[in-house]
Tab-separated table of C-alpha atoms and ligand atoms in Angstrom:
chain	number	residue	atom	x	y	z
E	1428	MET	CA	69.710	292.571	187.506
E	1429	LEU	CA	71.369	293.161	184.250
E	1430	THR	CA	74.291	295.397	183.898
E	1431	LEU	CA	76.229	296.293	180.897
E	1432	ASP	CA	79.967	297.834	181.605
E	1433	ARG	CA	81.979	299.505	179.145
E	1434	LEU	CA	79.883	298.254	176.088
E	1435	ASP	CA	80.986	297.883	173.397
E	1436	LYS	CA	80.308	297.295	169.437
E	1437	VAL	CA	82.663	297.910	165.912
E	1438	TYR	CA	81.222	296.718	163.016
E	1439	ARG	CA	83.388	296.020	160.013
E	1440	THR	CA	82.159	297.574	157.154
E	1441	GLY	CA	83.429	298.425	153.590
E	1442	THR	CA	83.606	295.861	150.611
E	1443	PHE	CA	86.038	293.848	152.463
E	1444	GLY	CA	85.535	294.299	155.793
E	1445	THR	CA	88.233	297.057	155.831
E	1446	SER	CA	86.389	300.025	157.865
E	1447	ASP	CA	85.160	299.944	161.220
E	1448	LEU	CA	82.020	301.542	162.497
E	1449	HIS	CA	82.188	302.268	166.520
E	1450	ALA	CA	78.722	301.947	167.099
E	1451	VAL	CA	78.560	301.399	170.490
E	1452	ARG	CA	81.234	302.997	172.951
E	1453	GLN	CA	82.134	302.107	176.077
E	1454	VAL	CA	78.458	301.825	176.768
E	1455	THR	CA	77.441	301.438	181.055
E	1456	LEU	CA	73.934	301.231	182.111
E	1457	ASP	CA	71.858	298.273	184.377
E	1458	VAL	CA	67.996	297.599	184.633
E	1459	GLN	CA	66.506	296.209	188.064
E	1460	ARG	CA	63.994	293.955	188.557
E	1461	GLY	CA	60.696	295.935	188.321
E	1462	GLU	CA	61.991	299.063	186.572
E	1463	VAL	CA	61.372	300.139	183.072
E	1464	VAL	CA	65.021	302.012	181.613
E	1465	SER	CA	64.631	303.810	178.615
E	1466	LEU	CA	67.506	303.907	176.322
E	1467	ILE	CA	66.547	307.181	174.186
E	1468	GLY	CA	68.809	308.607	171.504
E	1469	GLU	CA	68.731	309.393	167.525
E	1470	SER	CA	68.558	306.871	164.902
E	1471	GLY	CA	71.928	305.223	164.363
E	1472	SER	CA	73.088	306.390	167.700
E	1473	GLY	CA	73.213	302.096	168.531
E	1474	LYS	CA	70.019	301.367	170.663
E	1475	SER	CA	68.940	298.587	168.834
E	1476	THR	CA	72.838	297.371	168.707
E	1477	ILE	CA	72.982	297.080	172.308
E	1478	GLY	CA	69.632	295.309	172.422
E	1479	LYS	CA	70.758	292.936	169.996
E	1480	MET	CA	73.967	292.438	172.296
E	1481	VAL	CA	71.938	291.977	175.351
E	1482	LEU	CA	69.698	289.319	173.309
E	1483	HIS	CA	72.547	287.607	171.899
E	1484	LEU	CA	71.771	288.542	168.726
E	1485	LEU	CA	75.372	290.094	167.742
E	1486	ASP	CA	78.407	289.397	169.530
E	1487	SER	CA	80.139	292.703	171.559
E	1488	SER	CA	83.242	294.051	170.653
E	1489	GLY	CA	84.678	294.666	174.174
E	1490	GLY	CA	82.916	295.070	177.953
E	1491	THR	CA	81.035	292.728	179.692
E	1492	ILE	CA	77.159	291.862	180.391
E	1493	THR	CA	76.340	290.527	183.759
E	1494	PHE	CA	72.495	289.218	184.394
E	1495	ASP	CA	71.629	288.187	187.680
E	1496	GLY	CA	75.416	288.283	188.814
E	1497	ARG	CA	76.578	286.032	186.099
E	1498	ASP	CA	78.631	287.154	183.302
E	1499	VAL	CA	76.948	286.287	180.462
E	1500	THR	CA	78.896	288.143	177.563
E	1501	HIS	CA	79.532	285.010	176.370
E	1502	LEU	CA	77.291	281.841	176.165
E	1503	GLY	CA	77.407	278.286	174.452
E	1504	PHE	CA	74.704	277.144	172.995
E	1505	ARG	CA	73.120	275.590	176.286
E	1506	ALA	CA	73.461	278.607	178.330
E	1507	ARG	CA	72.406	280.673	175.748
E	1508	ARG	CA	69.121	278.305	175.847
E	1509	GLU	CA	68.781	278.805	179.634
E	1510	TYR	CA	69.386	282.545	179.127
E	1511	TYR	CA	66.422	283.125	176.409
E	1512	ARG	CA	64.032	281.340	179.430
E	1513	LYS	CA	64.605	284.434	180.789
E	1514	VAL	CA	65.474	287.099	178.595
E	1515	GLN	CA	63.693	288.015	175.278
E	1516	GLY	CA	63.034	290.631	173.009
E	1517	VAL	CA	59.883	292.268	171.057
E	1518	PHE	CA	60.932	294.611	168.112
E	1519	GLN	CA	60.174	297.100	165.810
E	1520	ASP	CA	59.709	294.410	162.983
E	1521	PRO	CA	58.069	291.768	164.415
E	1522	PHE	CA	58.070	289.672	161.222
E	1523	SER	CA	60.970	289.000	161.438
E	1524	SER	CA	60.731	287.349	164.636
E	1525	PHE	CA	58.363	284.531	163.411
E	1526	ASN	CA	58.812	281.938	160.931
E	1527	PRO	CA	57.282	282.976	157.794
E	1528	ILE	CA	56.085	279.083	156.946
E	1529	PHE	CA	54.855	278.004	160.062
E	1530	LYS	CA	51.005	278.933	161.229
E	1531	VAL	CA	51.127	280.217	165.013
E	1532	ASP	CA	49.791	277.573	166.894
E	1533	ARG	CA	53.015	275.726	165.383
E	1534	THR	CA	55.243	278.405	166.839
E	1535	PHE	CA	53.876	278.020	170.018
E	1536	GLU	CA	53.834	274.695	170.176
E	1537	THR	CA	57.457	274.502	168.976
E	1538	LEU	CA	57.963	276.863	172.751
E	1539	ARG	CA	55.948	274.335	174.500
E	1540	ARG	CA	58.340	271.691	173.122
E	1541	SER	CA	61.266	273.360	174.168
E	1542	TYR	CA	61.087	274.868	177.497
E	1543	PHE	CA	57.735	273.128	178.482
E	1544	PRO	CA	57.898	269.099	177.637
E	1545	ARG	CA	55.903	268.348	180.732
E	1546	VAL	CA	53.247	270.560	180.372
E	1547	SER	CA	49.948	268.544	179.191
E	1548	SER	CA	48.369	269.640	176.328
E	1549	SER	CA	45.359	271.093	178.295
E	1550	ASP	CA	47.631	272.949	180.752
E	1551	TRP	CA	49.303	274.615	177.933
E	1552	ARG	CA	46.107	275.573	175.837
E	1553	GLY	CA	45.001	276.718	179.237
E	1554	ARG	CA	48.468	278.674	179.477
E	1555	LEU	CA	48.212	280.208	175.875
E	1556	GLU	CA	44.831	281.357	175.862
E	1557	GLU	CA	45.643	283.403	179.349
E	1558	ALA	CA	48.565	285.064	177.600
E	1559	LEU	CA	46.622	285.522	174.329
E	1560	ALA	CA	43.869	287.240	176.890
E	1561	ALA	CA	46.384	289.437	178.507
E	1562	VAL	CA	47.708	291.264	175.311
E	1563	SER	CA	44.161	291.267	174.017
E	1564	LEU	CA	44.247	288.731	171.374
E	1565	GLU	CA	41.391	286.153	170.680
E	1566	PRO	CA	42.961	282.846	170.264
E	1567	GLY	CA	40.450	282.167	167.249
E	1568	ASP	CA	41.726	285.285	165.705
E	1569	ILE	CA	45.157	284.134	165.645
E	1570	LEU	CA	46.124	280.780	166.114
E	1571	GLY	CA	45.362	279.085	162.864
E	1572	LYS	CA	47.074	282.094	160.760
E	1573	PHE	CA	50.355	282.573	158.878
E	1574	PRO	CA	52.341	285.800	160.244
E	1575	HIS	CA	51.755	287.310	156.845
E	1576	GLN	CA	48.308	287.587	157.564
E	1577	LEU	CA	48.682	289.130	160.936
E	1578	SER	CA	48.741	292.992	161.563
E	1579	GLY	CA	51.988	294.146	162.732
E	1580	GLY	CA	50.387	295.043	166.191
E	1581	GLN	CA	49.257	291.918	166.463
E	1582	LEU	CA	52.418	290.228	165.962
E	1583	GLN	CA	53.948	292.423	168.408
E	1584	ARG	CA	51.604	291.406	170.834
E	1585	LEU	CA	52.393	287.862	170.136
E	1586	LEU	CA	55.548	288.476	170.711
E	1587	ILE	CA	54.732	289.928	174.453
E	1588	ALA	CA	52.420	287.080	174.971
E	1589	ARG	CA	55.884	284.561	174.145
E	1590	ALA	CA	57.381	286.262	176.739
E	1591	LEU	CA	54.438	285.834	179.485
E	1592	LEU	CA	54.522	282.291	178.814
E	1593	LEU	CA	58.135	281.843	179.043
E	1594	ASP	CA	57.724	283.632	182.259
E	1595	ILE	CA	60.609	285.868	181.582
E	1596	GLU	CA	62.997	288.233	183.897
E	1597	LEU	CA	63.783	290.996	181.245
E	1598	LEU	CA	62.118	292.231	178.192
E	1599	VAL	CA	64.186	294.110	175.582
E	1600	ALA	CA	61.663	295.922	174.121
E	1601	ASP	CA	63.012	297.758	170.832
E	1602	GLU	CA	60.869	300.616	169.098
E	1603	ILE	CA	57.808	298.587	169.710
E	1604	ILE	CA	55.167	301.011	169.719
E	1605	SER	CA	56.116	302.812	166.398
E	1606	MET	CA	54.061	300.200	164.364
E	1607	LEU	CA	50.836	300.651	166.521
E	1608	ASP	CA	47.899	302.616	166.102
E	1609	ALA	CA	46.968	304.979	168.946
E	1610	SER	CA	44.476	302.918	170.861
E	1611	THR	CA	46.527	299.921	170.517
E	1612	ARG	CA	49.748	301.813	171.550
E	1613	ILE	CA	48.286	302.516	175.125
E	1614	ASP	CA	47.315	299.057	175.814
E	1615	VAL	CA	50.467	297.816	174.995
E	1616	LEU	CA	52.196	300.753	177.162
E	1617	ASN	CA	49.511	299.772	179.735
E	1618	LEU	CA	50.425	295.928	179.387
E	1619	LEU	CA	54.127	296.690	180.172
E	1620	VAL	CA	52.880	298.873	183.138
E	1621	GLU	CA	51.498	296.117	184.406
E	1622	LEU	CA	54.160	293.639	183.587
E	1623	LYS	CA	56.980	295.650	185.232
E	1624	SER	CA	55.016	296.081	188.335
E	1625	ARG	CA	54.792	292.206	188.561
E	1626	GLY	CA	58.803	292.886	188.920
E	1627	LEU	CA	59.380	292.424	185.144
E	1628	GLY	CA	62.821	294.538	184.087
E	1629	ILE	CA	62.288	296.149	180.738
E	1630	LEU	CA	65.127	297.857	178.555
E	1631	PHE	CA	62.815	300.060	176.489
E	1632	VAL	CA	64.423	301.361	173.464
E	1633	THR	CA	63.135	304.669	171.728
E	1634	HIS	CA	63.967	307.837	169.799
E	1635	ASP	CA	60.556	309.255	171.484
E	1636	LEU	CA	61.213	311.165	174.502
E	1637	SER	CA	57.623	311.044	175.348
E	1638	LEU	CA	57.352	307.698	175.178
E	1639	GLY	CA	60.294	307.325	177.372
E	1640	ASN	CA	58.931	309.583	179.631
E	1641	TYR	CA	55.692	308.016	180.223
E	1642	VAL	CA	56.987	304.480	181.039
E	1643	SER	CA	60.598	304.774	182.283
E	1644	ASP	CA	61.934	305.204	185.819
E	1645	ARG	CA	64.990	305.962	183.953
E	1646	VAL	CA	66.464	306.949	180.889
E	1647	VAL	CA	69.956	306.373	179.444
E	1648	ILE	CA	70.989	309.092	176.591
E	1649	LEU	CA	72.519	307.891	173.823
E	1650	TYR	CA	74.553	309.940	171.608
E	1651	LYS	CA	76.935	308.523	168.605
E	1652	GLY	CA	76.901	305.216	170.555
E	1653	ARG	CA	78.106	306.740	173.554
E	1654	VAL	CA	75.801	307.469	176.937
E	1655	VAL	CA	76.071	311.047	177.492
E	1656	GLU	CA	73.757	311.254	180.339
E	1657	ARG	CA	71.598	308.913	182.626
E	1658	GLY	CA	69.247	309.209	185.600
E	1659	VAL	CA	65.718	309.166	187.126
E	1660	THR	CA	63.778	310.163	184.452
E	1661	ALA	CA	61.976	313.295	186.373
E	1662	ALA	CA	65.157	314.445	186.884
E	1663	VAL	CA	66.650	314.213	183.233
E	1664	PHE	CA	63.342	315.793	181.984
E	1665	ASP	CA	63.228	318.487	184.341
E	1666	ASP	CA	67.076	319.312	184.360
E	1667	PRO	CA	68.423	318.392	181.408
E	1668	LEU	CA	72.419	319.151	181.357
E	1669	HIS	CA	74.350	317.777	178.539
E	1670	PRO	CA	73.325	319.430	175.457
E	1671	TYR	CA	72.124	316.832	173.345
E	1672	THR	CA	69.796	316.034	175.626
E	1673	ARG	CA	68.816	319.736	176.219
E	1674	ASP	CA	68.397	319.805	172.653
E	1675	LEU	CA	66.431	316.908	172.046
E	1676	LEU	CA	64.423	317.850	174.995
E	1677	ALA	CA	63.416	321.580	173.232
E	1678	SER	CA	62.098	320.004	169.933
E	1679	VAL	CA	59.596	318.013	171.377
E	1680	PRO	CA	56.669	320.089	171.522
E	1681	HIS	CA	54.930	320.462	174.909
E	1682	LEU	CA	51.037	320.187	174.826
E	1683	ASP	CA	50.862	322.281	177.959
E	1684	ARG	CA	53.477	324.798	177.019
E	1685	THR	CA	53.851	327.408	174.018
E	1686	TRP	CA	56.898	327.413	172.173
E	1687	GLU	CA	58.212	330.567	172.943
E	1688	ASP	CA	58.088	329.219	176.955
E	1689	VAL	CA	60.151	326.271	175.904
E	1690	GLU	CA	62.605	328.488	173.570
E	1691	ALA	CA	62.883	330.813	176.628
E	1692	GLU	CA	63.843	328.061	179.030
E	1693	GLU	CA	66.356	326.369	177.033
E	1694	ALA	CA	68.284	330.023	176.303
E	1695	GLU	CA	68.519	330.362	180.172
E	1696	ARG	CA	70.030	327.328	180.751
E	1697	SER	CA	72.686	327.143	177.739
E	1698	ALA	CA	73.614	330.776	178.757
E	1699	ALA	CA	74.289	329.405	182.309
E	1700	LEU	CA	75.968	326.377	180.727
E	1701	ALA	CA	77.482	328.228	177.849
E	1702	GLY	CA	81.297	327.084	177.607
E	1703	ARG	CA	81.008	324.954	180.132
E	1704	CYS	CA	81.695	321.030	180.807
E	1705	LEU	CA	80.209	319.832	184.311
E	1706	TYR	CA	82.017	316.293	183.414
E	1707	HIS	CA	85.469	317.938	183.530
E	1708	GLU	CA	84.228	320.290	186.094
E	1709	ALA	CA	83.591	317.723	188.217
E	1710	LEU	CA	86.604	315.781	187.996
E	1711	ALA	CA	88.541	319.070	187.957
E	1712	ALA	CA	86.679	319.314	191.618
E	1713	GLN	CA	87.737	315.834	192.429
E	1714	GLY	CA	91.685	316.506	191.271
E	1715	ARG	CA	91.509	314.029	188.633
E	1716	ALA	CA	91.444	315.941	185.584
E	1717	LEU	CA	95.076	315.837	184.222
E	1718	GLY	CA	94.754	311.802	183.078
E	1719	GLU	CA	91.234	311.913	182.634
E	1720	GLU	CA	91.562	314.874	179.962
E	1721	ALA	CA	94.094	313.521	178.140
E	1722	SER	CA	91.453	310.598	177.159
E	1723	ALA	CA	88.901	313.111	176.226
E	1724	ALA	CA	90.988	314.785	174.065
E	1725	ASP	CA	91.616	311.368	172.022
E	1726	GLY	CA	88.168	310.609	171.218
E	1727	ASP	CA	87.824	307.806	173.717
E	1728	ASP	CA	84.489	307.639	175.812
E	1729	VAL	CA	85.714	308.979	179.247
E	1730	GLY	CA	82.650	307.583	180.920
E	1731	LEU	CA	80.148	309.934	183.399
E	1732	VAL	CA	79.953	311.995	186.592
E	1733	GLU	CA	77.672	312.106	188.956
E	1734	HIS	CA	76.258	315.520	189.012
E	1735	SER	CA	73.638	315.508	191.526
E	1736	PRO	CA	71.998	312.021	193.310
E	1737	GLY	CA	71.189	309.467	190.638
E	1738	HIS	CA	71.989	311.738	187.627
E	1739	PHE	CA	74.839	311.057	185.478
E	1740	VAL	CA	76.539	313.362	182.789
E	1741	GLY	CA	79.253	312.643	180.615
E	1742	CYS	CA	81.439	315.259	178.614
E	1743	PHE	CA	79.678	317.992	176.444
E	1744	ARG	CA	81.731	317.106	173.665
E	1745	LEU	CA	78.865	316.338	171.310
E	1746	ALA	CA	81.047	313.446	169.158
E	1747	ALA	CA	84.402	312.290	168.682
E	1748	GLY	CA	86.359	315.174	167.564
E	1749	ASP	CA	84.054	318.111	168.553
E	1750	PRO	CA	86.218	319.863	171.026
E	1751	CYS	CA	84.940	319.997	174.330
E	1752	PRO	CA	83.909	323.110	175.786
E	1753	ALA	CA	86.299	322.969	178.950
E	1754	GLY	CA	89.133	323.074	176.301
E	1755	ALA	CA	89.864	319.149	177.176
Q	739	ATP	N1	74.656	294.699	160.622
Q	739	ATP	C1	75.449	296.163	160.408
Q	739	ATP	N2	77.033	296.399	159.882
Q	739	ATP	C2	77.214	297.246	159.922
Q	739	ATP	N3	76.759	298.598	160.389
Q	739	ATP	C3	75.726	298.198	161.221
Q	739	ATP	C4	75.073	297.248	161.545
Q	739	ATP	N4	73.953	297.236	161.987
Q	739	ATP	C5	73.941	298.608	162.256
Q	739	ATP	N5	74.849	299.090	162.179
Q	739	ATP	C6	74.953	300.904	162.139
Q	739	ATP	O1	75.629	300.974	163.704
Q	739	ATP	C7	74.902	302.230	164.008
Q	739	ATP	C8	74.051	302.177	165.097
Q	739	ATP	O2	73.199	301.634	164.661
Q	739	ATP	P1	71.727	300.836	165.047
Q	739	ATP	O3	70.596	300.054	164.486
Q	739	ATP	O4	72.320	300.263	166.552
Q	739	ATP	O5	71.139	302.216	165.723
Q	739	ATP	P2	69.792	302.512	166.522
Q	739	ATP	O6	69.805	303.596	167.375
Q	739	ATP	O7	68.818	301.473	166.575
Q	739	ATP	O8	69.104	303.681	164.906
Q	739	ATP	P3	67.076	303.477	164.975
Q	739	ATP	O9	66.470	304.452	165.797
Q	739	ATP	O10	67.506	303.935	163.390
Q	739	ATP	O11	66.479	302.302	164.839
Q	739	ATP	C9	74.181	302.678	162.485
Q	739	ATP	O12	75.135	303.609	162.028
Q	739	ATP	C10	74.327	301.676	161.670
Q	739	ATP	O13	74.348	301.753	160.325
Q	740	MG	MG1	66.959	300.321	166.017
């Protein structure tokens, strides 16, 4: 449904826009209908930048975005409006998504006027109440209030209700769990799982591996703007291949295992992979090594290879400038 192909983002930074920050490099991934794909990486790895490009809040610097078979990389005003009928985002900071001078009911009224001008007021009221109930919000508690009178969790659930009203096909959820308390957290996670079973595709942005593990069908591991590994959640979590993914997983406490067990397992894996780069080994096996290795040495992204069915890994270089252990 959604495909990103070699998506790039370069920010102009510095006082006079004189230096470039290459925040997203050649990112390729897809999200299918009824599927949750987690985009996981540490702070600054480019997750939100990717989400914002998908939502057309930022222009991309290269590559393409395809939605339902249509190239949506660049959209004019009208096409963008149509796109937002199908694709919406919920963010870490939900306050910024609301107009602070409008009460919540006015915000929803604007939505009705823009997208459903033919729906009667009473019909709309019914739909609105249904959507609010789905996110466990009482209309009476919410509608007459200004955004600053609501909690972060309530605003986030309102954004999800808005997505429900629009009956969207793809939701970009950017760190939406971080500001919720434990009990609301599980409600929102379960809501996402339910929406998924109704066919919604979700790009779930998080730096929290356990959340990624809990909700997603597939995961994409991002490091310094590059995809270093991606695949079916269980495959990536049970058999992490890239050194960065292994570090990430080794640093998460496991309730069911001792620290020593986790360390011993990681030590064994590291010994087995020491001095190797599965990406370049696979290329060599395919007889494609020379040209590809040259570009790896240049610090460009050279993509991923399929190590086992549905499980892809990139070069073991940790960042542009670091050597690849295979010597490329
Ligand atoms: N508007 C901007 N102008 C310049 N640089 C930016 C801008 N937005 C983000 N960046 C930089 O791009 C890189 C990626 O940022 P991004 O917000 O996508 O990371 P993230 O993975 O979402 O991090 P976090 O987990 O902290 O939200 C960072 O180095 C960041 O400083
Ligand atoms: Mg972010």
